[in-house]
Amino acid sequence: MSFHYEVRLSGEGGQGLVLAGKILAEAAAIYDGINATQSQSYGPEARGGASRSEVILSDDDIDFPKATRLDLLLALTQESCDKYVRDLKAGGLLLLDEDAVHAVPDGEFNVWRVPVIRLAKEKLGKAIVANIVSLGVITRAAGIVSEEAVRNAILARVPKGTETINIDAYELGLGLAAERATAGS
Amino acid sequence: MIRYFRRVEQRAAELGNHRRKYLHGIEREGRRLIDRLEASGRFDRVHLRRRAVDLADEMSCVSQSGRDEKERLALLGCFYALHFLILNIRSIDTLRLSITDATDRIAVYERFLRRTGDEYSRLVREYVRHLLRIFLSGRPKPEFVICAVGTRIHQDDVDLGIIDDGTEARVELNRAIGRMATEMIRWASAPDFYLSEHVGAEGYTVSIDEYCSRLDERVLDFVSVTEILAATPLVGSRALFEKFSRKIHDRYYAPRHGSNKEHEAYLRGLLGEINALLWWPQNPHIINPKHDLLRPVTALLWGFRTIYDVRHVGTWKTFRELSRLMRRHRAALSRLEESYTFVETFRHLYQQFAAQEEEIEVTAPGEQASLQQVAEAMGYQDAGAIRAWQHLLVHYHERVEAGRECFDELVPEISTHVQRTTVFGPIVRERLRPRQSGPRINVAQGILERRRYFQGIKYWKDLIEVIEQPGSPLLAALVEDIRSLDEEPRREVVQGFAEWGSETFLTALRLMIAIGERRRELECEPLFKELNDAFLETLTGSPDEIRRIATVFVHNPAIVHRYLTHIDEDGRRRFHAVLAGRVFGGELTAWRDRLLALSSVHLTGSRYLMRTLERVCREKPEYLIDMAELDHLGQMARGLQAGAMRSLGTPRQMEALGEYYDVEFLRTSLSALRGDRFEEVNEHFSNVCDHYLELLFDSCKALIDRERNHRILTHDRLGVFASGGHGRRRAFQDDWDLVVVLASDSDELFEYSNRIVARMNREITKRGLMVQYHFADRFGALVTKISEIEPFLLDTPSEAFVEMAQILGARMVVGSGRVESLVFERIIERCIFAQAKTFIDMAIDEIRSRHAYREARGGWRNDSDVKECRGGLRDLEMIMLMWKVHDRLRDPIGDSFWSVLMERHPEHEPVFRDFRRANAFLNRFRDIYRLTVAPVNRLRREDFDRPASIMIKNPDAAESPAEQLQASFLWHRERVATHIDGMLDLLADGVR
C-alpha cells in the first residue's frame, strides 16, 4: 500500500531543526530507498528567530516539496505549536516538548509530550542535541524510516568529534518513544 | 570499498562526515559502474579517479551504460558522488600548493573559491541535465529553464528556481523535478526550491505570467527577489530566461527617473536584513560566517547592483565594477571584499572538513581539530604555543570586524538613495505644501495606503527621521489628520499604524517617542494613548517578538528608555509582561534580562531615581544595557572614576566626574532595589559621595588656579565637612549639608576658598543635589572661618543650636588631619562640649516642643513623617547628638554609634538596641520609598505597595505586604517613642 507522510519540525533558530530534517530525508532516500524531499525556512521568516523544516516521505513521486497536511508535527516552542497545529491532519501526531509547550491545543490528533530539551541537557549535558533526541522519537513514532538508516544519516551529517554524543541523543530519543508507546498502549 | 576506489576513499578521509554519504553511494554502485562501462565499451572514455576531461560527454557515457532507468540513475549518482569528492580533494590540494609561497593570500583564496564554484556548478548542471533527460524522455514537456539561484560555492544545498511557459505539459515537468529532487538528496546536495514555495502554487515550476501577477499583488520578500535576480540558467531554454529577465528583473532595478515601488521595497528589505544581521546577538562561543558577514555583504552588493544597474556578474566582478562606479568608496569596498573572501573561504573549508552546518561551536569537542585543518589549508601554521587554529580565529574576528566597519560608510549610499526616490516622497511634500485647490490628502491614510504594498518591510529610518525632526511639520500634519477623521476611519488608521509597528519595533518606538515628546504641544494626549494601547495590543510575547525588542534595546537602549518614559504606568506594565515571556538561547536570554532590568526600574522607580537614569541615558546610554549586571556597571564606574582623575581641572574631567557619580548612584539604587544589604549599600554610596567631593575639590582648585594663573597654598587650613544625612553615611539624599571651614584669617585664602566652593557648588547642582552651607546665611559666605564660628557658638548658644547640631554630626570629607583636629578642638570641644548642659537642654526642648506641636496637629498614629514624627529619625539623631556631647565623643554619629553607646552604657543596652533597629528600619524604608515613590519624608500609606514589594519577604501572609510594612513602620516608631521620654529625663538629669 502506498504512503505519503508529511513531517514538520518547528521551533526556534539554533535548535538544529533544519539539520534534523535533512537527516531524516537523507536517511529515507539514501539508506531506505524511500522518495523524500526536504525544505526549510531560510527566508525572512527564519531571520525572525523561528525555524521550520519539512520532510515529505513517499513511495510515490513527490510533486511539491511543501508540506500542507501534516502527519507529524514536532513543536519545540509554544509559538510554533500555535502556528502550525492547524496543518496537522486528523489522526496525526503532535509531538511537543513538554517544558516548552504548556498550552496544548485541542484537536483530533494524538499528542505526545516529551521533555526532549530537558533530557538532552540532563542526560547528555547539551540542550543543542535536543534535535537529535527528537529525531529518535520521530523515527520510532512514525515507523517509516528504519532506525539504522537514521543512525547512518546522523553519522554522515554531524561534525567530526560529535558522533558519540549525537548517537547517544538518538538512542535516548528512541528510548523515550518506546516508553511513551508502552505507556500509551 | 573496491580497490579501484580505495585511493579516493583514503583521500576523502580528511573531509567531514558528509563524505560518508558519497562514499556510501560509491561503495554500493562503484563495482556496477565499472562493469557497465566496460561492458558497453565506454570505460576508457570516462574518468573515475580523477577530474573529468569532458564532463558532459563522460556523464552521457555513464548514463547510456545503464541497462534500465533505475540502473542509469544509480550509475549517474555514483559518478556524481565520485566527482564531487574528487573535485573537493583536488581543489584543496591546489589551495595548499598555492598558499605556501603566496604573497597575497586573499588573491589565492579568491581564485580557489571561483575555480571550485565554477567546477561545482558545472558538475551540478550536468547531473541535473542528465537526470531530466531520463525523467522527461519521451514525455511532453513545456518550454522551461532551470536556474541556479544561490551562491555557486555553497555546496550544502543547491538553490533552484524553475520557470516554465505555464502550459499543461508542466505536469510532466513537475513530476520530473520531484523525482530529480529525490535523486539529488540520495546522491548529491539536496535541492532547495525557495522560489517555488514562495511564489508558485503547489508545484515546482512558475511561469512568467504567474510571476507577474504575484509581483503585482504585493511585495515579494527580499530573499525571493535576490534569488530571482541571481538566477543563472543551468538547463533549458535561454530564450525563456531572456524573456524572464526582461519582464521580471527590470522591476527591481532603479528607474532612470522617479520612484519604483518594487525597487524601493527590495532595498528596504535588504536594509532591514543588514541591520538585523549586524545587530544579531553575538554568542562568544559560536561563530556563524553567514550571519557574521556573508549575508550582510550579499545584501549590500545586491542593493548596489540594483542601484547602479550591475547585472549578471558574480561577487568579485561586482566588487570591481562598484569600485569603478563608486570611486570615493573604493577603499571601503576593497576592505570589504578582502573580508568577504576570507570569511567565505573559511566557511567553505569548514564545511569541507567538519560539517555542512552554519554554526560553529568553537569549544565543542572535535571542532578544534577541524578548525586546525581549516587553518592549515588556509596557510596557517603552529607558532610556538599558538596553534594555527587559534591564529586563524583571531584573524577571522579581525576580518569580520573590519568588514562590518565598512557598512557604516557604504550603507548610507543605499539609504540615501531610498530617501531620495521613495514613493512616500510626494505625499509628504504635497501635504506640507498644500495645493490651493482640490481635495487635501490625509497624510495618515496616504502613508498607510502606500505602506500596504510594503508588508513585512522593517526599514523605515528615512521616514521616521523626517517625523523626528524638531518641530516636524509632517508629524503635526500626521496627528492633525488622524484626529480629523471620524471614529471608524480613525480607528482603522490607529490599527494600521499599530500593525505596522508590530513589524518594526524600532520604528514604532521612535514614532511613539516623537508623538510623546510633542503630545502637549499638539494636544494629542488621548491619541498618543490610543496609538500606544493599539500597539501593545498587537504584541503577543512570543520569543521572536522578545528577541526583536531585545535587539532594538541592545543597539538603541536610549530609544527603549525614552519610550518607557513617555508611556503611562499601565502601558509600562503591559510592555513588561510581554518581555517576561519565555525565550531560548543564552545570549538572547541575557539580552532580555537586561531589558527587563530597565523595564523594572521604569515600573518601580520614583522620579527621584528616574532623574539620574535620565542623565545616564543622556550621557552614557550604552550603560543602560548593563543594569542587570551591577558588577559590570561597577567596572564602568571605576573606569569613569579613573578617567576623572586625569586631566585635572578640565571641562572633560568635570563631565567624567558627574558621570561617575550618576552611574554609581544608579548602581547603588539598583542594588538597594534588588534587596542587597542595606548597610553595605549605604557604606558604598557614602564612600562614592566622599570620593566625588574629594575629586571635585581637587578639580575645582586646579581650575581656579588656572584661571588665576597662580597657585595658592592653603597650608592644610581648609576643610569640607559633610553633615546631615551624608555626614551620617546615608545614601540617597536629595540635598547635601556641607560645612566648609577655614582655619585661617587670610583674606586671600578666604576669597580663594570661596571661589573653589562656588565652582564645586555649580557642579554638584548639575547632579540634582541642593547644597545647604551651614553658617553661610549667618556669615554671608560659603566658607566660614573658625574665628567667626567660635564667638557665635560661645556668645549666643541659644541662637546656634541648629549649627551646633550640624557641626556635631559632621564628618570631614576633604582636608587634612590638622584642620580636622583644629575643628574638633576649637569648635566641638571648646564651644559645644564645654556647654554640654546647654546643648542637651536645647535638644530636649526641641524634641518635646516638636512632639507637642505634631500631637496637636493630628496625633501620633496619623503622623506619617518618617523624620519629624515622634519616634522618628529626627528623635534618633538628637539622641545620638546628646550622647555624643554628654560623653564628649569624637566618633561620628551613624549606625556604628549605637554600638559605641552600648559598650559605654551597658545598663541601657536594650534601649540602644531598639534604637539601632528602629534607626536601620526607618532609614531603609525612607530610602526605598525615595527610590520607588518620591524623595519626601511624609510617607503616604497608599504608596506603600512598591516599597513593600521590595522590603517585605513574606508576601503570602494574611496581611498584604503593604499592610505588613505599615505595621512594621508603626512598631519601630512605637519602640522609640516608648523609650524616649525616659531617655530624655535621664539626659536632662545629667545621666549620672
PDB file of C-alpha atoms in Angstrom, chain B residues 794-974:
ATOM      1  CA  LEU B 794      30.141  80.743  72.664  1.00  0.00           C
ATOM      2  CA  ASP B 795      28.356  84.076  72.890  1.00  0.00           C
ATOM      3  CA  THR B 796      24.903  83.215  71.567  1.00  0.00           C
ATOM      4  CA  PRO B 797      24.424  79.483  72.102  1.00  0.00           C
ATOM      5  CA  SER B 798      20.639  79.823  72.204  1.00  0.00           C
ATOM      6  CA  GLU B 799      20.692  81.020  68.590  1.00  0.00           C
ATOM      7  CA  ALA B 800      23.264  78.460  67.495  1.00  0.00           C
ATOM      8  CA  PHE B 801      21.502  75.189  68.304  1.00  0.00           C
ATOM      9  CA  VAL B 802      20.947  74.131  64.669  1.00  0.00           C
ATOM     10  CA  GLU B 803      24.531  74.983  63.696  1.00  0.00           C
ATOM     11  CA  MET B 804      25.866  73.150  66.748  1.00  0.00           C
ATOM     12  CA  ALA B 805      23.862  70.082  65.812  1.00  0.00           C
ATOM     13  CA  GLN B 806      25.129  70.249  62.235  1.00  0.00           C
ATOM     14  CA  ILE B 807      28.763  70.514  63.105  1.00  0.00           C
ATOM     15  CA  LEU B 808      28.483  67.868  65.802  1.00  0.00           C
ATOM     16  CA  GLY B 809      27.139  65.436  63.205  1.00  0.00           C
ATOM     17  CA  ALA B 810      29.694  66.455  60.600  1.00  0.00           C
ATOM     18  CA  ARG B 811      32.477  64.320  59.257  1.00  0.00           C
ATOM     19  CA  MET B 812      35.451  65.642  57.308  1.00  0.00           C
ATOM     20  CA  VAL B 813      35.464  64.710  53.623  1.00  0.00           C
ATOM     21  CA  VAL B 814      38.173  66.988  52.243  1.00  0.00           C
ATOM     22  CA  GLY B 815      41.053  68.296  54.280  1.00  0.00           C
ATOM     23  CA  SER B 816      43.965  67.301  56.414  1.00  0.00           C
ATOM     24  CA  GLY B 817      44.130  65.750  59.866  1.00  0.00           C
ATOM     25  CA  ARG B 818      45.373  69.118  61.023  1.00  0.00           C
ATOM     26  CA  VAL B 819      42.242  71.019  60.120  1.00  0.00           C
ATOM     27  CA  GLU B 820      40.080  68.184  61.447  1.00  0.00           C
ATOM     28  CA  SER B 821      41.856  68.434  64.821  1.00  0.00           C
ATOM     29  CA  LEU B 822      41.556  72.200  64.834  1.00  0.00           C
ATOM     30  CA  VAL B 823      37.812  71.985  64.253  1.00  0.00           C
ATOM     31  CA  PHE B 824      37.390  69.363  66.966  1.00  0.00           C
ATOM     32  CA  GLU B 825      39.457  71.220  69.499  1.00  0.00           C
ATOM     33  CA  ARG B 826      38.349  74.778  68.797  1.00  0.00           C
ATOM     34  CA  ILE B 827      34.708  74.223  67.907  1.00  0.00           C
ATOM     35  CA  ILE B 828      33.461  70.878  69.153  1.00  0.00           C
ATOM     36  CA  GLU B 829      35.333  70.698  72.436  1.00  0.00           C
ATOM     37  CA  ARG B 830      35.684  74.349  73.291  1.00  0.00           C
ATOM     38  CA  CYS B 831      32.345  75.645  72.060  1.00  0.00           C
ATOM     39  CA  ILE B 832      29.964  72.660  72.370  1.00  0.00           C
ATOM     40  CA  PHE B 833      31.279  70.048  74.780  1.00  0.00           C
ATOM     41  CA  ALA B 834      32.124  72.858  77.156  1.00  0.00           C
ATOM     42  CA  GLN B 835      28.458  73.855  77.055  1.00  0.00           C
ATOM     43  CA  ALA B 836      27.113  70.308  77.183  1.00  0.00           C
ATOM     44  CA  LYS B 837      24.268  71.059  79.544  1.00  0.00           C
ATOM     45  CA  THR B 838      23.102  73.976  77.419  1.00  0.00           C
ATOM     46  CA  PHE B 839      23.171  71.886  74.260  1.00  0.00           C
ATOM     47  CA  ILE B 840      21.367  68.915  75.833  1.00  0.00           C
ATOM     48  CA  ASP B 841      18.685  71.147  77.298  1.00  0.00           C
ATOM     49  CA  MET B 842      18.152  72.805  73.927  1.00  0.00           C
ATOM     50  CA  ALA B 843      17.923  69.395  72.240  1.00  0.00           C
ATOM     51  CA  ILE B 844      15.383  68.172  74.799  1.00  0.00           C
ATOM     52  CA  ASP B 845      13.362  71.342  74.259  1.00  0.00           C
ATOM     53  CA  GLU B 846      13.476  70.809  70.516  1.00  0.00           C
ATOM     54  CA  ILE B 847      12.202  67.226  70.833  1.00  0.00           C
ATOM     55  CA  ARG B 848       9.467  67.969  73.324  1.00  0.00           C
ATOM     56  CA  SER B 849       8.156  71.038  71.562  1.00  0.00           C
ATOM     57  CA  ARG B 850       8.188  69.178  68.238  1.00  0.00           C
ATOM     58  CA  HIS B 851       6.257  66.261  69.743  1.00  0.00           C
ATOM     59  CA  ALA B 852       3.701  68.619  71.267  1.00  0.00           C
ATOM     60  CA  TYR B 853       3.288  70.528  68.062  1.00  0.00           C
ATOM     61  CA  ARG B 854       2.778  67.390  65.993  1.00  0.00           C
ATOM     62  CA  GLU B 855       0.476  65.810  68.553  1.00  0.00           C
ATOM     63  CA  ALA B 856      -1.704  68.908  68.361  1.00  0.00           C
ATOM     64  CA  ARG B 857      -1.788  68.605  64.565  1.00  0.00           C
ATOM     65  CA  GLY B 858      -3.367  65.170  64.324  1.00  0.00           C
ATOM     66  CA  GLY B 859      -1.900  62.681  66.719  1.00  0.00           C
ATOM     67  CA  TRP B 860       0.942  60.269  66.684  1.00  0.00           C
ATOM     68  CA  ARG B 861      -0.615  57.419  64.733  1.00  0.00           C
ATOM     69  CA  ASN B 862      -1.624  59.703  61.907  1.00  0.00           C
ATOM     70  CA  ASP B 863       1.783  61.287  61.666  1.00  0.00           C
ATOM     71  CA  SER B 864       3.466  59.721  58.662  1.00  0.00           C
ATOM     72  CA  ASP B 865       6.566  61.897  58.610  1.00  0.00           C
ATOM     73  CA  VAL B 866       9.366  59.395  58.989  1.00  0.00           C
ATOM     74  CA  LYS B 867      11.776  62.092  60.034  1.00  0.00           C
ATOM     75  CA  GLU B 868       9.913  64.517  62.276  1.00  0.00           C
ATOM     76  CA  CYS B 869       7.306  62.287  63.909  1.00  0.00           C
ATOM     77  CA  ARG B 870       7.547  61.123  67.480  1.00  0.00           C
ATOM     78  CA  GLY B 871       9.853  58.107  67.407  1.00  0.00           C
ATOM     79  CA  GLY B 872      11.139  59.129  64.006  1.00  0.00           C
ATOM     80  CA  LEU B 873      14.584  59.734  62.565  1.00  0.00           C
ATOM     81  CA  ARG B 874      14.976  63.245  63.991  1.00  0.00           C
ATOM     82  CA  ASP B 875      14.483  61.897  67.530  1.00  0.00           C
ATOM     83  CA  LEU B 876      17.097  59.233  66.982  1.00  0.00           C
ATOM     84  CA  GLU B 877      19.556  61.752  65.553  1.00  0.00           C
ATOM     85  CA  MET B 878      19.034  64.073  68.506  1.00  0.00           C
ATOM     86  CA  ILE B 879      19.582  61.250  70.976  1.00  0.00           C
ATOM     87  CA  MET B 880      22.852  60.369  69.318  1.00  0.00           C
ATOM     88  CA  LEU B 881      23.994  64.003  69.371  1.00  0.00           C
ATOM     89  CA  MET B 882      23.084  64.423  73.047  1.00  0.00           C
ATOM     90  CA  TRP B 883      25.026  61.319  73.990  1.00  0.00           C
ATOM     91  CA  LYS B 884      27.947  62.434  71.878  1.00  0.00           C
ATOM     92  CA  VAL B 885      28.042  65.727  73.767  1.00  0.00           C
ATOM     93  CA  HIS B 886      27.385  64.104  77.102  1.00  0.00           C
ATOM     94  CA  ASP B 887      30.200  61.584  76.684  1.00  0.00           C
ATOM     95  CA  ARG B 888      32.451  64.074  74.802  1.00  0.00           C
ATOM     96  CA  LEU B 889      32.947  61.579  71.964  1.00  0.00           C
ATOM     97  CA  ARG B 890      34.858  62.164  68.767  1.00  0.00           C
ATOM     98  CA  ASP B 891      33.149  59.205  66.978  1.00  0.00           C
ATOM     99  CA  PRO B 892      30.946  60.227  64.066  1.00  0.00           C
ATOM    100  CA  ILE B 893      27.255  59.592  64.543  1.00  0.00           C
ATOM    101  CA  GLY B 894      25.749  56.887  62.387  1.00  0.00           C
ATOM    102  CA  ASP B 895      24.866  53.199  62.539  1.00  0.00           C
ATOM    103  CA  SER B 896      28.034  52.269  64.381  1.00  0.00           C
ATOM    104  CA  PHE B 897      27.497  54.951  67.002  1.00  0.00           C
ATOM    105  CA  TRP B 898      24.865  52.813  68.726  1.00  0.00           C
ATOM    106  CA  SER B 899      27.460  50.115  69.308  1.00  0.00           C
ATOM    107  CA  VAL B 900      29.757  52.686  70.903  1.00  0.00           C
ATOM    108  CA  LEU B 901      26.951  53.710  73.254  1.00  0.00           C
ATOM    109  CA  MET B 902      26.052  50.116  74.115  1.00  0.00           C
ATOM    110  CA  GLU B 903      29.627  49.478  75.066  1.00  0.00           C
ATOM    111  CA  ARG B 904      29.901  52.601  77.155  1.00  0.00           C
ATOM    112  CA  HIS B 905      26.492  52.249  78.829  1.00  0.00           C
ATOM    113  CA  PRO B 906      25.671  48.565  79.115  1.00  0.00           C
ATOM    114  CA  GLU B 907      22.850  49.368  81.533  1.00  0.00           C
ATOM    115  CA  HIS B 908      20.953  50.969  78.622  1.00  0.00           C
ATOM    116  CA  GLU B 909      21.852  48.329  76.043  1.00  0.00           C
ATOM    117  CA  PRO B 910      18.255  47.065  75.418  1.00  0.00           C
ATOM    118  CA  VAL B 911      17.097  50.594  74.732  1.00  0.00           C
ATOM    119  CA  PHE B 912      20.009  51.379  72.418  1.00  0.00           C
ATOM    120  CA  ARG B 913      19.424  48.102  70.636  1.00  0.00           C
ATOM    121  CA  ASP B 914      15.804  49.089  69.950  1.00  0.00           C
ATOM    122  CA  PHE B 915      17.009  52.481  68.788  1.00  0.00           C
ATOM    123  CA  ARG B 916      19.543  50.902  66.481  1.00  0.00           C
ATOM    124  CA  ARG B 917      16.943  48.580  64.934  1.00  0.00           C
ATOM    125  CA  ALA B 918      14.450  51.390  64.507  1.00  0.00           C
ATOM    126  CA  ASN B 919      17.130  53.633  63.011  1.00  0.00           C
ATOM    127  CA  ALA B 920      18.059  50.962  60.452  1.00  0.00           C
ATOM    128  CA  PHE B 921      14.444  50.149  59.537  1.00  0.00           C
ATOM    129  CA  LEU B 922      13.246  53.744  59.244  1.00  0.00           C
ATOM    130  CA  ASN B 923      16.242  54.763  57.197  1.00  0.00           C
ATOM    131  CA  ARG B 924      15.856  51.809  54.864  1.00  0.00           C
ATOM    132  CA  PHE B 925      12.151  52.448  54.454  1.00  0.00           C
ATOM    133  CA  ARG B 926      12.835  56.087  53.718  1.00  0.00           C
ATOM    134  CA  ASP B 927      15.489  55.186  51.118  1.00  0.00           C
ATOM    135  CA  ILE B 928      13.372  52.588  49.344  1.00  0.00           C
ATOM    136  CA  TYR B 929      10.433  54.974  49.394  1.00  0.00           C
ATOM    137  CA  ARG B 930      12.662  57.600  47.791  1.00  0.00           C
ATOM    138  CA  LEU B 931      13.738  55.238  45.064  1.00  0.00           C
ATOM    139  CA  THR B 932      10.292  53.860  44.344  1.00  0.00           C
ATOM    140  CA  VAL B 933       7.878  56.678  45.147  1.00  0.00           C
ATOM    141  CA  ALA B 934       9.321  60.109  45.901  1.00  0.00           C
ATOM    142  CA  PRO B 935      12.104  61.794  47.900  1.00  0.00           C
ATOM    143  CA  VAL B 936       9.828  63.009  50.686  1.00  0.00           C
ATOM    144  CA  ASN B 937       9.633  62.359  54.416  1.00  0.00           C
ATOM    145  CA  ARG B 938       5.860  62.172  54.608  1.00  0.00           C
ATOM    146  CA  LEU B 939       5.220  58.568  53.547  1.00  0.00           C
ATOM    147  CA  ARG B 940       1.737  58.049  52.151  1.00  0.00           C
ATOM    148  CA  ARG B 941       0.072  54.777  53.073  1.00  0.00           C
ATOM    149  CA  GLU B 942      -1.461  54.434  49.596  1.00  0.00           C
ATOM    150  CA  ASP B 943       2.044  54.371  48.097  1.00  0.00           C
ATOM    151  CA  PHE B 944       3.359  51.525  50.247  1.00  0.00           C
ATOM    152  CA  ASP B 945       2.853  48.819  47.606  1.00  0.00           C
ATOM    153  CA  ARG B 946       6.093  49.436  45.718  1.00  0.00           C
ATOM    154  CA  PRO B 947       8.418  49.661  48.750  1.00  0.00           C
ATOM    155  CA  ALA B 948       6.583  46.724  50.330  1.00  0.00           C
ATOM    156  CA  SER B 949       7.282  44.576  47.263  1.00  0.00           C
ATOM    157  CA  ILE B 950      10.988  45.057  47.955  1.00  0.00           C
ATOM    158  CA  MET B 951      11.104  45.115  51.755  1.00  0.00           C
ATOM    159  CA  ILE B 952       8.552  42.506  52.771  1.00  0.00           C
ATOM    160  CA  LYS B 953       9.744  38.960  52.362  1.00  0.00           C
ATOM    161  CA  ASN B 954       6.532  37.224  53.350  1.00  0.00           C
ATOM    162  CA  PRO B 955       4.047  38.039  50.592  1.00  0.00           C
ATOM    163  CA  ASP B 956       1.884  35.005  51.427  1.00  0.00           C
ATOM    164  CA  ALA B 957       0.964  36.216  54.921  1.00  0.00           C
ATOM    165  CA  ALA B 958      -2.647  37.022  55.743  1.00  0.00           C
ATOM    166  CA  GLU B 959      -1.888  40.718  55.613  1.00  0.00           C
ATOM    167  CA  SER B 960      -0.826  42.313  52.347  1.00  0.00           C
ATOM    168  CA  PRO B 961       2.828  43.350  52.030  1.00  0.00           C
ATOM    169  CA  ALA B 962       1.795  46.995  52.284  1.00  0.00           C
ATOM    170  CA  GLU B 963      -0.131  46.271  55.488  1.00  0.00           C
ATOM    171  CA  GLN B 964       2.852  44.409  56.895  1.00  0.00           C
ATOM    172  CA  LEU B 965       5.086  47.336  56.042  1.00  0.00           C
ATOM    173  CA  GLN B 966       2.703  49.772  57.719  1.00  0.00           C
ATOM    174  CA  ALA B 967       2.659  47.579  60.842  1.00  0.00           C
ATOM    175  CA  SER B 968       6.461  47.485  60.966  1.00  0.00           C
ATOM    176  CA  PHE B 969       6.618  51.237  60.472  1.00  0.00           C
ATOM    177  CA  LEU B 970       4.332  51.819  63.457  1.00  0.00           C
ATOM    178  CA  TRP B 971       6.031  49.193  65.603  1.00  0.00           C
ATOM    179  CA  HIS B 972       9.527  50.645  65.272  1.00  0.00           C
ATOM    180  CA  ARG B 973       8.323  54.184  65.918  1.00  0.00           C
ATOM    181  CA  GLU B 974       6.450  52.950  68.924  1.00  0.00           C
TER     182      GLU B 974
END
